[in-house]
Amino acid sequence: MTATVNTPAARGGRVFGVLGKKAVVPWLFLAPGLLLALVFKFWPMAKGIWLSFFDVRPFLGDQWIGLDNYTRVLTDHRFQDAIGHTLVLGIGQSLGAILLGFVLALLLEGQARSLKIIRTAVFLPAVTATAVVGELWRLMYYPTSDGLLNSGLHLLGLGPVQFLDNPGIALYSTMAMGIWIWAPYNMVILLAGLAGVDRSLYEAAAMDGVSLWQRLRHVTLPAIRPALMIVLTLATIRGLRVFTEVYVLTGGGPAGSTDVWMTRAYTLGFSRNDIGGASAASVVLLCVTLLLTVTVNYLRKRGETR
Amino acid sequence: MSAPVIDPVRPTAPDTPAGRGTKAQRTTPARFDTALGWNDKPSLAWALRILLCLIALAVFAAPFLTIFSGAFTPNPSGSSLSFLPHDSTLLNFEVAGERGIWDYLGNSLVIAGGGLLLQLVVCTLAAYALARHRFRGQALIMMLFMMTLMLPEEVIAIPLSLVLGDVPVVHLDLKGTVWGVILPLGAWGFSVMMLTEFMRDIPDEIEEAARLDGVGELRMLWQVVLPLCKPALGVAGVLGFIMIWDQYLLPLIAAKDPTDYTVTVALSILRTDPEVGSGVVLAGAVIALIPSLIVYLLLQRSLVSGIAAGATKG
């Protein structure tokens, strides 16, 4: 075919043609996306950063107060508690979901049709809207002894647990729901990683007579390291900005024991109308998210080239 | 490699998650197929695996049965909640209907339909420019779209709600309209990146042959590139739908009054209504669950391979 003969020349021609007279074409295609991202993502981000330096007073005019919002938010003990809760929830939920996702992936790896059906069913929590999951878990956590989980505990001779009403337990109840939502999601990514492991390594390991544990430790885990890093990155970012799970399950209660950074910022902004303080809280979260993403990406790149 | 390398010329190729069924797998004995070396012969390990699979099903899938059974049970509470309804009734759905659940569902469907359409169009156009053209600032634009992923609604919620009330330059108030939810969902970095990756794999020869025939840019996208991208569009569609259906904070801040809520947000209104029992809330949950369930079951194959591909490529 002529096309194959012409390829290098044609490709070169395309590049220079585009740079020349057709330079405007890609921008026409990009315009809708860039416009929407600009108006509904970057402009609000800029506005949030701007407002975080002001005492926002509707009808009275905003007043520049420098870093006061930041010091106020960062020294507020409810925000300090929220940092702790965000960290506990984020780390616990992420690690739990990765571990459970890995176990699920090991369990459900394979090509049998029955395994595919089980995988489809197990993945349900990940495709269900978080608000629906929240209602489901409220029922499972029903605090009397005839609630779903409590009746199970009753069989074991354990008293009814106030999963969501006990300030000492509520955060862990929320964590359990988060693990339940995200473990199947991690499972799918880790399954993709497992499918890419070189089978001949397993064979070689079997010939060397290593144990199952050693095989997992020295063959499987190093091979799925990239997939694990992806899962970890996604989970960390998700953990920081956790909002809906907490908001629909506990609303931050009881007594603020499940308040995370975002529910706190939401309360400040929408219930107390403290736009400046809420903006400052959002900017802090934004900075931490960006910092974390960049760091993890850097570590990932370094790990890959090593 | 681990990612299912989807061949754009033969869109039927990706049929299983994660590129299973490579040559090495088919020729090696079953015992080396999986990391744990599972096999199908009846044995202790085999029985253990079945048991563990049942536990996994009970933990992750069975709770959904309680939603359905509760929704069809009159006045379910505590002990009457089980995996099967006692004496089924549609009463809960009637009460939920009186509380406007169908209007909320209508809001949700308009937002999901419109939002998804806009998202697919916007992201496809952007991906086409990024994948099939070379221009100054390309890397920067790619980074901007990636940054939209780092700016989720939660992080910019407070200023976004101000912007929705008064859009810069045009000074429109989008609050209380579906546009307030649909427009912020338009540019989704994930779809842009996934579609870009996919469109890059289309051989230049195909494009050049079409150009020799005098095909313009829009026809090139519509008649040459898009038909080859069907699998990727399917993935972007399912993931986009599930992402939009899962929105909670955005419909909450874009609403002017509770009648503007989507069905997922409205669940909390049902719950806080003292005259409404948990059966009605569950009826609402069923109504909110069914659309995403249908989409998932119809397209779960491309969804699962898409998550895997997106994750391993991104």
Coordinates of C-alpha atoms in Angstrom, one line a residue, chain A residues 2-4 6-8 10-12 14-15 18-19 22-23 25-30 32-34 36-49 51 56 100 103-113 115-140 142 144 146-148 179-185 188-189 191-200 202-207 212 215-216 220 226-227 230 234 237 241-245 247-249 262 265-266 268-270 274-276 278-279 282-283 285-287 289-290 293-294 297 300, chain B residues 1-4 15-22 24-26 28-29 31-38 40 48-50 52-53 56-57 59-61 63-64 66-67 76-83 118 122 124-138 141 143-164 166-168 174-175 179-180 183-187 204-205 207-209 211-212 217-218 221 239 242 245-246 248-249 252-253 264-265 267-268 271 278 281-282 284-286 288-289 292-293 296-297 300-301 303-305 307-309 311-314:
Chain A
T2 CA 1.2 3.5 -0.6
A3 CA 0.4 4.6 2.9
T4 CA 3.2 2.3 4.3
N6 CA 4.8 7.2 2.6
T7 CA 4.7 6.9 6.4
P8 CA 7.9 8.7 7.5
A10 CA 3.7 11.8 5.7
R11 CA 4.2 11.8 9.5
G12 CA 6.8 14.5 9.2
R14 CA 1.6 16.2 9.5
V15 CA 3.7 17.6 12.3
V18 CA -0.1 21.2 12.2
L19 CA 2.4 23.6 13.6
K22 CA -3.6 24.2 11.3
A23 CA -2.3 25.3 14.7
V25 CA -7.5 23.2 15.1
P26 CA -6.5 21.3 18.3
W27 CA -7.4 24.3 20.4
L28 CA -10.9 24.3 19.0
F29 CA -11.3 20.7 20.1
L30 CA -9.8 21.5 23.5
P32 CA -15.0 23.1 25.7
G33 CA -13.0 20.9 28.2
L34 CA -10.6 23.7 29.1
L36 CA -15.4 23.9 31.8
A37 CA -12.3 23.0 33.8
L38 CA -11.4 26.7 34.1
V39 CA -14.8 27.9 35.2
F40 CA -15.7 25.0 37.5
K41 CA -12.4 23.8 38.8
F42 CA -9.5 26.3 38.5
W43 CA -11.5 29.4 39.1
P44 CA -13.1 28.1 42.3
M45 CA -9.7 26.9 43.4
A46 CA -8.3 30.4 42.8
K47 CA -11.3 32.0 44.4
G48 CA -10.9 29.7 47.4
I49 CA -7.3 30.6 47.9
L51 CA -11.1 34.2 50.0
V56 CA -15.9 37.2 54.2
L100 CA -8.5 -7.2 52.1
V103 CA -6.7 -11.4 49.9
L104 CA -9.8 -11.2 47.6
A105 CA -7.6 -11.0 44.5
L106 CA -5.6 -14.0 45.6
L107 CA -8.8 -15.9 46.4
L108 CA -10.6 -15.0 43.2
E109 CA -7.7 -15.1 40.7
G110 CA -8.5 -17.5 37.9
Q111 CA -10.4 -17.9 34.7
A112 CA -13.3 -20.2 35.7
R113 CA -16.7 -18.8 34.8
L115 CA -15.0 -17.1 39.6
K116 CA -16.0 -14.3 37.2
I117 CA -19.5 -14.4 38.5
I118 CA -18.2 -14.2 42.1
R119 CA -16.0 -11.3 41.1
T120 CA -19.0 -9.5 39.6
A121 CA -21.0 -9.9 42.8
V122 CA -18.1 -9.0 45.1
F123 CA -17.5 -5.8 43.1
L124 CA -21.1 -4.5 43.9
P125 CA -20.1 -2.2 46.8
A126 CA -17.7 -0.3 44.5
V127 CA -20.4 0.6 42.0
T128 CA -23.1 1.4 44.5
A129 CA -23.6 5.1 45.3
T130 CA -22.1 5.9 48.6
A131 CA -25.3 7.4 50.0
V132 CA -27.1 4.0 49.4
V133 CA -24.2 2.2 51.0
G134 CA -24.5 4.5 54.0
E135 CA -28.2 3.6 54.4
L136 CA -27.4 -0.1 54.2
W137 CA -24.7 0.2 56.8
R138 CA -27.0 2.2 59.1
L139 CA -29.3 -0.8 59.1
M140 CA -26.6 -3.3 59.6
Y142 CA -28.8 -1.0 64.1
T144 CA -30.5 -2.9 69.4
D146 CA -32.1 -7.5 66.9
G147 CA -30.0 -5.4 64.4
L148 CA -28.2 -7.4 61.7
I179 CA -12.9 -0.9 53.8
W180 CA -16.0 -2.7 52.5
I181 CA -16.5 -0.1 49.8
W182 CA -12.9 0.1 48.6
A183 CA -11.6 -3.5 49.0
P184 CA -13.3 -4.8 45.8
Y185 CA -12.0 -1.8 43.9
V188 CA -9.7 -5.4 40.5
I189 CA -6.5 -3.4 40.2
L191 CA -6.0 -8.8 39.9
A192 CA -4.7 -7.0 36.9
G193 CA -1.3 -6.9 38.5
L194 CA -1.5 -10.6 39.4
A195 CA -2.4 -11.5 35.8
G196 CA 0.8 -9.9 34.6
V197 CA 3.1 -12.0 36.8
D198 CA 5.3 -14.1 34.7
R199 CA 4.0 -17.7 35.2
S200 CA 7.4 -19.2 34.5
Y202 CA 6.0 -19.6 39.6
E203 CA 7.2 -22.7 37.8
A204 CA 10.8 -22.0 38.6
A205 CA 9.9 -21.4 42.2
A206 CA 8.1 -24.6 42.4
M207 CA 11.1 -26.5 41.0
L212 CA 3.8 -21.0 49.3
R215 CA 6.6 -17.7 46.7
L216 CA 4.1 -15.0 47.6
T220 CA 4.2 -12.4 43.6
P226 CA 3.5 -1.3 40.5
A227 CA -0.2 -2.2 41.1
I230 CA -1.2 2.7 42.3
L234 CA -5.4 6.3 45.0
I237 CA -5.8 10.8 48.2
R241 CA -10.7 14.1 51.1
V242 CA -13.1 11.6 52.7
F243 CA -16.5 13.3 53.0
T244 CA -19.6 11.5 51.7
E245 CA -18.9 8.2 53.6
Y247 CA -21.5 12.6 56.1
V248 CA -24.1 10.0 55.2
L249 CA -23.2 7.5 58.0
M262 CA -13.9 17.9 55.1
A265 CA -14.9 22.5 56.6
Y266 CA -18.4 21.9 55.3
L268 CA -17.9 25.8 59.0
G269 CA -18.8 27.0 55.5
F270 CA -22.4 26.1 55.1
D274 CA -17.7 31.3 57.8
I275 CA -16.6 31.2 54.2
G276 CA -13.1 32.6 54.9
A278 CA -13.8 27.1 55.4
S279 CA -11.8 28.3 52.4
S282 CA -10.0 23.7 52.0
V283 CA -6.7 25.3 50.9
L285 CA -6.4 20.2 52.3
L286 CA -5.6 21.1 48.7
C287 CA -1.9 21.7 49.6
T289 CA -3.2 16.5 48.6
L290 CA -0.9 18.1 46.0
T293 CA 0.4 13.2 45.1
V294 CA 3.7 14.7 44.0
N297 CA 4.6 10.0 42.1
R300 CA 6.9 5.7 42.3
Chain B
M1 CA 2.6 -6.4 30.6
S2 CA -0.2 -6.5 33.0
A3 CA -2.5 -4.0 31.3
P4 CA -4.9 -5.4 28.8
D15 CA -12.9 -9.7 26.7
T16 CA -11.6 -10.6 30.1
P17 CA -10.2 -8.4 32.9
A18 CA -6.5 -7.8 33.0
G19 CA -5.5 -9.6 29.8
R20 CA -5.9 -13.1 31.1
G21 CA -5.3 -15.9 28.7
T22 CA -1.9 -15.1 27.5
A24 CA 2.2 -18.6 28.7
Q25 CA -0.9 -19.2 30.8
R26 CA -2.5 -21.5 28.4
T28 CA 1.6 -24.0 31.6
P29 CA -0.2 -26.4 33.9
R31 CA -1.1 -25.3 39.1
F32 CA 1.0 -22.3 38.0
D33 CA -2.0 -20.3 36.9
T34 CA -2.6 -18.4 40.1
A35 CA -0.3 -17.0 42.8
L36 CA -1.7 -19.4 45.3
G37 CA -1.6 -22.3 42.9
W38 CA -5.3 -23.1 43.2
D40 CA -9.9 -27.6 40.4
L48 CA -11.3 -24.1 51.6
R49 CA -11.5 -22.0 48.6
I50 CA -15.2 -22.6 48.1
L52 CA -13.8 -18.5 51.5
C53 CA -15.7 -17.6 48.3
A56 CA -16.7 -13.2 50.4
L57 CA -20.1 -13.4 48.8
V59 CA -19.8 -10.1 53.2
F60 CA -19.9 -8.2 50.0
A61 CA -23.0 -9.2 48.1
P63 CA -26.1 -7.2 52.4
F64 CA -27.7 -6.0 49.2
T66 CA -31.4 -6.8 52.9
I67 CA -32.0 -3.6 51.0
P76 CA -39.0 -3.6 58.9
S77 CA -36.9 -2.9 61.9
G78 CA -34.2 -4.9 63.6
S79 CA -35.2 -8.5 63.8
S80 CA -37.6 -8.5 60.9
L81 CA -34.7 -7.6 58.6
S82 CA -33.5 -10.6 56.8
F83 CA -32.3 -11.7 53.4
L118 CA -21.7 16.3 28.0
V122 CA -16.1 17.2 26.0
T124 CA -13.6 12.9 23.5
L125 CA -12.9 16.2 21.8
A126 CA -10.1 17.0 24.1
A127 CA -8.6 13.5 23.9
Y128 CA -8.7 13.7 20.1
A129 CA -6.8 16.9 20.1
L130 CA -4.3 15.5 22.6
A131 CA -3.8 12.2 20.9
R132 CA -3.9 13.0 17.2
H133 CA -2.4 16.5 17.1
R134 CA 0.9 18.0 18.1
F135 CA 0.9 21.5 19.3
R136 CA 2.7 23.9 21.6
G137 CA 1.8 23.5 25.3
Q138 CA 0.5 19.9 24.9
I141 CA -2.7 21.0 28.8
M143 CA -1.2 18.3 33.2
L144 CA -4.2 20.7 33.6
F145 CA -6.6 17.8 32.8
M146 CA -4.7 15.6 35.3
M147 CA -5.1 18.4 37.9
T148 CA -8.8 18.3 37.5
L149 CA -8.6 14.9 39.1
M150 CA -6.8 16.4 42.1
L151 CA -9.5 19.0 42.5
P152 CA -12.5 16.9 43.4
E153 CA -15.7 18.6 44.5
E154 CA -15.0 18.0 48.1
V155 CA -11.8 20.1 48.1
I156 CA -13.3 23.1 46.3
A157 CA -16.9 22.7 47.5
I158 CA -17.2 26.1 49.3
P159 CA -15.9 28.4 46.6
L160 CA -17.6 26.2 43.9
S161 CA -20.9 26.8 45.6
L162 CA -20.2 30.6 45.3
V163 CA -19.3 30.2 41.6
L164 CA -22.4 28.2 40.9
D166 CA -22.8 33.6 40.1
V167 CA -20.8 32.2 37.2
P168 CA -17.9 34.6 36.4
L174 CA -27.0 28.0 38.1
K175 CA -28.3 27.0 41.6
W179 CA -26.8 22.7 34.9
G180 CA -25.3 23.4 38.3
L183 CA -21.5 21.5 33.9
P184 CA -18.9 20.9 36.7
L185 CA -18.8 17.3 35.7
G186 CA -18.0 18.0 32.1
A187 CA -14.2 18.0 32.1
D204 CA -1.2 6.7 11.7
E205 CA -1.7 4.9 8.4
E207 CA -5.6 8.5 9.6
E208 CA -3.4 9.2 6.6
A209 CA -5.4 7.1 4.3
R211 CA -6.7 12.3 4.9
L212 CA -5.8 11.4 1.4
E217 CA -11.2 17.0 11.3
L218 CA -14.7 16.4 12.5
L221 CA -13.1 12.0 14.6
L239 CA -17.3 4.8 34.9
I242 CA -21.2 5.5 38.2
W245 CA -24.6 8.7 40.1
D246 CA -22.4 8.7 43.2
Y248 CA -23.4 13.7 46.8
L249 CA -21.9 17.0 47.7
L252 CA -26.3 19.2 47.6
I253 CA -24.5 22.5 47.1
T264 CA -29.1 9.7 46.5
V265 CA -29.2 13.0 48.3
L267 CA -32.3 9.5 51.0
S268 CA -31.2 11.6 53.9
R271 CA -34.4 9.2 56.8
S278 CA -36.8 2.4 57.5
V281 CA -35.9 4.6 53.2
L282 CA -34.9 1.2 51.8
G284 CA -35.8 4.8 48.2
A285 CA -32.4 3.0 48.4
V286 CA -33.7 0.4 45.9
A288 CA -31.4 4.8 43.8
L289 CA -29.6 1.4 43.4
S292 CA -26.4 1.8 38.6
L293 CA -27.0 -1.9 39.0
Y296 CA -23.0 -2.3 35.9
L297 CA -24.5 -5.7 35.0
Q300 CA -19.4 -4.9 33.9
R301 CA -17.0 -6.6 31.6
L303 CA -15.9 -1.7 33.4
V304 CA -13.6 -4.1 35.2
S305 CA -11.1 -4.2 32.3
I307 CA -10.5 0.1 35.8
A308 CA -7.5 -2.3 35.5
A309 CA -6.3 -0.6 32.3
A311 CA -5.0 2.1 36.8
T312 CA -2.1 0.4 35.3
K313 CA -1.6 2.9 32.5
G314 CA -2.3 6.0 34.5

